[in-house]
Coordinates of C-alpha atoms and ligand atoms in Angstrom, one line a residue:
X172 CA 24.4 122.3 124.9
X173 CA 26.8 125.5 125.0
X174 CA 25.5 128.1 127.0
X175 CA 26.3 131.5 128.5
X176 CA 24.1 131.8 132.1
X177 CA 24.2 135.4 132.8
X178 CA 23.4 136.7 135.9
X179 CA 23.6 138.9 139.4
X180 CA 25.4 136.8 142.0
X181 CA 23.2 134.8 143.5
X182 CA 20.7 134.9 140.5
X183 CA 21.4 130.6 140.4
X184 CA 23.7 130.6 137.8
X185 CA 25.7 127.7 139.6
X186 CA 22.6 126.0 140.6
X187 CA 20.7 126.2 137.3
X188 CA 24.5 125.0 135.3
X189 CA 24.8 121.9 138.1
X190 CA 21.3 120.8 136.8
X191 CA 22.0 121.0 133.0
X192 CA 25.1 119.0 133.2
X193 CA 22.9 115.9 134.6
X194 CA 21.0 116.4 131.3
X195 CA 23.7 115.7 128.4
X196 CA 27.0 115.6 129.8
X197 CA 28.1 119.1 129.6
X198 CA 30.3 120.5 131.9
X199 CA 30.0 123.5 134.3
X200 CA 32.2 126.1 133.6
X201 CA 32.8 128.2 136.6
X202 CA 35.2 131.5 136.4
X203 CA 34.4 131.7 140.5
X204 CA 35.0 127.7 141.2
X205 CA 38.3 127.7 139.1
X206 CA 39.9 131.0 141.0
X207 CA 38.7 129.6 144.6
X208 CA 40.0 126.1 143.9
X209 CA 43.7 128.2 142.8
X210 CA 43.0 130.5 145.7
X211 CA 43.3 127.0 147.8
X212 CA 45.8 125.9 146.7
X213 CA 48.0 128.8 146.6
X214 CA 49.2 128.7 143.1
X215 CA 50.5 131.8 141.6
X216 CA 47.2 132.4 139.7
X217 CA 45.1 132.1 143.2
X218 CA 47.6 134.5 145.1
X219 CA 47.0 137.3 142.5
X220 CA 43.4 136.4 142.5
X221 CA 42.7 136.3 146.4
X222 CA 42.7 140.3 147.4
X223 CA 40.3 141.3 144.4
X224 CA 37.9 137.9 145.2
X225 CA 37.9 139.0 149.0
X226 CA 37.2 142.8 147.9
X227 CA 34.3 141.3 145.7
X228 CA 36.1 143.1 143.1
X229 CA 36.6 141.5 139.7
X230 CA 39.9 139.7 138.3
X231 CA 41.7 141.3 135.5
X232 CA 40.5 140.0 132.6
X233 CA 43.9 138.7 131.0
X234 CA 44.1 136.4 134.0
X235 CA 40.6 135.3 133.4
X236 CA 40.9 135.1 129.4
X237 CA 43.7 132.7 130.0
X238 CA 42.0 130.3 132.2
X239 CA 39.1 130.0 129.7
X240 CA 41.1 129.3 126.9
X241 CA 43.1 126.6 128.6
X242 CA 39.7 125.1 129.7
X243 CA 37.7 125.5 126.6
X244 CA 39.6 123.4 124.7
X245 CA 40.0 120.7 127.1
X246 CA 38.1 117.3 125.9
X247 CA 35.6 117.3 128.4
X248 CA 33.9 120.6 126.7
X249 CA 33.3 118.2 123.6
X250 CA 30.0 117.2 124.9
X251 CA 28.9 121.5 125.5
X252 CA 29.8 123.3 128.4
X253 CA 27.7 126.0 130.6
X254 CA 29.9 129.5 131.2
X255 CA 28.8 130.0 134.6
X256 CA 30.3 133.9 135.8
X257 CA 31.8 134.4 132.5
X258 CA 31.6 136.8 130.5
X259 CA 31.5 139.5 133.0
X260 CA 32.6 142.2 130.8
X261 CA 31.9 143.6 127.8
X262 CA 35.9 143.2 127.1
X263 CA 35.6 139.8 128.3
X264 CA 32.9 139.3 125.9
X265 CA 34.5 140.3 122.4
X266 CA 37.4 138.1 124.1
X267 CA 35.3 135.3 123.8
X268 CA 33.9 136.1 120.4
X269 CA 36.7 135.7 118.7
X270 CA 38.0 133.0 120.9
X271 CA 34.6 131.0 120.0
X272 CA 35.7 131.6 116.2
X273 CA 39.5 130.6 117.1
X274 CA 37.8 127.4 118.5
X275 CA 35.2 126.6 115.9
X276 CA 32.5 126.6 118.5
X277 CA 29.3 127.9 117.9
X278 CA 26.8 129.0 121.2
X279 CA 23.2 128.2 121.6
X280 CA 22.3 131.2 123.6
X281 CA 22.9 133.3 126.2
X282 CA 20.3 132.9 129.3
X283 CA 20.2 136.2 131.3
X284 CA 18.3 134.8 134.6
X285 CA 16.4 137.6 136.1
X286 CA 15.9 137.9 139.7
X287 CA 14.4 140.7 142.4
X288 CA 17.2 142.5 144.4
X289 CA 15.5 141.3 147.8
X290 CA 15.7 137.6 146.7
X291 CA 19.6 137.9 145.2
X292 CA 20.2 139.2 148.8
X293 CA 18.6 136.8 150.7
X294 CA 20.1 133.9 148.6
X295 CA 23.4 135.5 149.4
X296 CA 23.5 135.6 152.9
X297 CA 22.1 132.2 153.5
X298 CA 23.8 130.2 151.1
X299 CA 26.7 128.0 152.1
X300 CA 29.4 126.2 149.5
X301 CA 31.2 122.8 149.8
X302 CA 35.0 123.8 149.8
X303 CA 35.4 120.8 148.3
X304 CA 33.5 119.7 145.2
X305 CA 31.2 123.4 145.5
X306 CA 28.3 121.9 145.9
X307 CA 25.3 124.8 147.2
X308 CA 22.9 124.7 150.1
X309 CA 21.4 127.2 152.0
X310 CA 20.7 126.9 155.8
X311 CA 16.6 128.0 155.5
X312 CA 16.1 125.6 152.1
X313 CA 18.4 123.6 151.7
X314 CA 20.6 123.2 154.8
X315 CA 23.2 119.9 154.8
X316 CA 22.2 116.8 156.4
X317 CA 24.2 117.4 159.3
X318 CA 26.1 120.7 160.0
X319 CA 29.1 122.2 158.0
X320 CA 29.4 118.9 156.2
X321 CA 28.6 118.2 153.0
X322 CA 26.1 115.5 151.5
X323 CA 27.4 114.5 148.5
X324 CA 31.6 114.4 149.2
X325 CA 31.7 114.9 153.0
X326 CA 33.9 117.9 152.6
X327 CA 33.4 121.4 154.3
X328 CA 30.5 123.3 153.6
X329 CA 31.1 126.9 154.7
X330 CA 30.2 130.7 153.8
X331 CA 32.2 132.2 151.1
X332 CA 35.0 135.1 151.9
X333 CA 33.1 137.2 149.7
X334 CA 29.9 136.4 151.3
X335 CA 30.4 139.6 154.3
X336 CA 27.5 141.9 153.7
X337 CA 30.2 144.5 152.6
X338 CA 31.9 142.1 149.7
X339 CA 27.7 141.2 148.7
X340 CA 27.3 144.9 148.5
X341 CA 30.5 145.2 146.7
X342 CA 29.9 142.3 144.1
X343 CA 26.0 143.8 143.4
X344 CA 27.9 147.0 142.3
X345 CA 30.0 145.6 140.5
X346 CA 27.7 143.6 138.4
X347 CA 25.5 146.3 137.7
X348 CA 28.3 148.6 136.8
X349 CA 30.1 146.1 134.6
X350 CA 28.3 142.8 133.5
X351 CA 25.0 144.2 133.3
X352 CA 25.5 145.9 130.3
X353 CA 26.2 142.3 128.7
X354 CA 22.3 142.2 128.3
X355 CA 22.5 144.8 125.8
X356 CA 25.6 143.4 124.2
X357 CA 24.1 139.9 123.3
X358 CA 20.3 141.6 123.1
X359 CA 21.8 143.4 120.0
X360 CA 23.7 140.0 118.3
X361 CA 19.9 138.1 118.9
X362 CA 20.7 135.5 120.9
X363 CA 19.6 136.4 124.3
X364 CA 16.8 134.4 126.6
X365 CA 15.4 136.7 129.7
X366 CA 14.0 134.3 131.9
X367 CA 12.6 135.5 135.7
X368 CA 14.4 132.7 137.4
X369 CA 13.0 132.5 141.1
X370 CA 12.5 128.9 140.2
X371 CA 15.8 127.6 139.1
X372 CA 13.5 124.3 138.0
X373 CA 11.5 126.4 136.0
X374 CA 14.3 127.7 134.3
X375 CA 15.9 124.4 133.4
X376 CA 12.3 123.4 132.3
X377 CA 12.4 126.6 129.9
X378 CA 16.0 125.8 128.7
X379 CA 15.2 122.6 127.4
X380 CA 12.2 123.7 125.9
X381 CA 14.0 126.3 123.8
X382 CA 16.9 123.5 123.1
X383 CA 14.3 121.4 121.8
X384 CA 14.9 118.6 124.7
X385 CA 11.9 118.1 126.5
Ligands
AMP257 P1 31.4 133.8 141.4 O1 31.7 132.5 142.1 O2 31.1 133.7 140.0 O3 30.5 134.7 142.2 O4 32.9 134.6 141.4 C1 33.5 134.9 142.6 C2 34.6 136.0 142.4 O5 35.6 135.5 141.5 C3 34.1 137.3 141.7 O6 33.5 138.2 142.7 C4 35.4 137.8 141.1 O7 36.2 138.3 142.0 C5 36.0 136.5 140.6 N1 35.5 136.2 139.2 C6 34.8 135.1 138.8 N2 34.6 135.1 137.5 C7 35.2 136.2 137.0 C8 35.3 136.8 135.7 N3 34.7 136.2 134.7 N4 36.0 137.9 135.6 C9 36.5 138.5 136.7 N5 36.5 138.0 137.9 C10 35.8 136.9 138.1

């Protein structure tokens, strides 16, 4: 499958992409997983990346348009990918358009996963990320066996930079002021699933029903 997940931070985006990947194959294409893993390492894309990630401010879209086009044509993405955090743009989106055509690559659909305000903020401060392999719990739900370490790779399971209630405020401000408006954008071109995704297994459920997989 080759699918766009739209959505607030903390909508599940991330959650929802892990799950369809055990389905067929594809991959999980994360903008945010990508610049943290640079960020780690302290290559010279992570160093420019680190101040606007920490701000909860977006990257400048060259810098993401780059990454994406490397990745995309990587031969894992053979099998579909999910974008998971991009497009966040509406620059970033006609990037992709014609980088889709460049490619050959045709989408399925975009999913734009709907969730209340209260829950988004909720999920945000409680959730925690492996540093290592990303992996997402969340200390009421879905806490780690034990502590700080994580179940499936044994790395660190922490709470992201940009998870201060400033940089969550931030980040909310930002996506309603700049990827929001990508609902309209792919409303207009026809391809666009709303789903209300306070169940991320609900969601899957209704992904695979529009794929034609269950
Ligand atoms: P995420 O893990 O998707 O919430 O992304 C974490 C942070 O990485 C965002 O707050 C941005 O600073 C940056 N980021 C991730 N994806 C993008 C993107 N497509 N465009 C610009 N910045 C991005």
């Amino acid at each position: 499958m080759r699918l766009i997940l739209l959505g607030a931070p903390g909508a599940g985006k991330g959650t929802v992409a892990k799950m369809l990947t055990q389905i067929d194959g594809s991959v999980q294409i994360s903008t945010g997983d990508i610049l943290r893993a640079a960020v780690k390492e302290g290559t010279e894309l992570g160093k420019e990346a680190q101040g606007y990630m920490e701000r909860g401010e977006l990257v400048p879209d060259s810098l993401i348009m780059g990454i994406m086009e490397e990745r995309l044509q990587q031969d894992d993405c053979q099998k579909g990918f999910l974008l998971d955090g991009f497009p966040r743009t509406i620059p970033q989106a006609e990037e992709l358009e014609k980088l889709l055509e460049k490619l050959n690559i045709t989408l399925d659909g975009v999913v734009n996963l709907n969730v209340p305000r209260e829950v988004i903020l909720d999920r945000l401060t409680t959730r925690r990320t492996c540093e290592d392999c990303g992996a997402i719990y969340n200390v009421k739900s879905n806490p780690p066996k034990v502590e700080g370490v994580c179940d499936k790779c044994g790395g660190k399971v922490v709470q992201r930079a940009d998870e201060t209630e400033e940089a969550i405020s931030k980040r909310l401000d930002v996506f309603n002021e700049q990827t929001a408006p990508l609902v309209g954008f792919y409303e207009e071109k026809g391809n666009l699933w709303d789903i209300n995704a306070t169940s991320s297994d609900e969601v899957v459920r209704i992904i695979k029903e529009k794929l034609g997989l269950s």
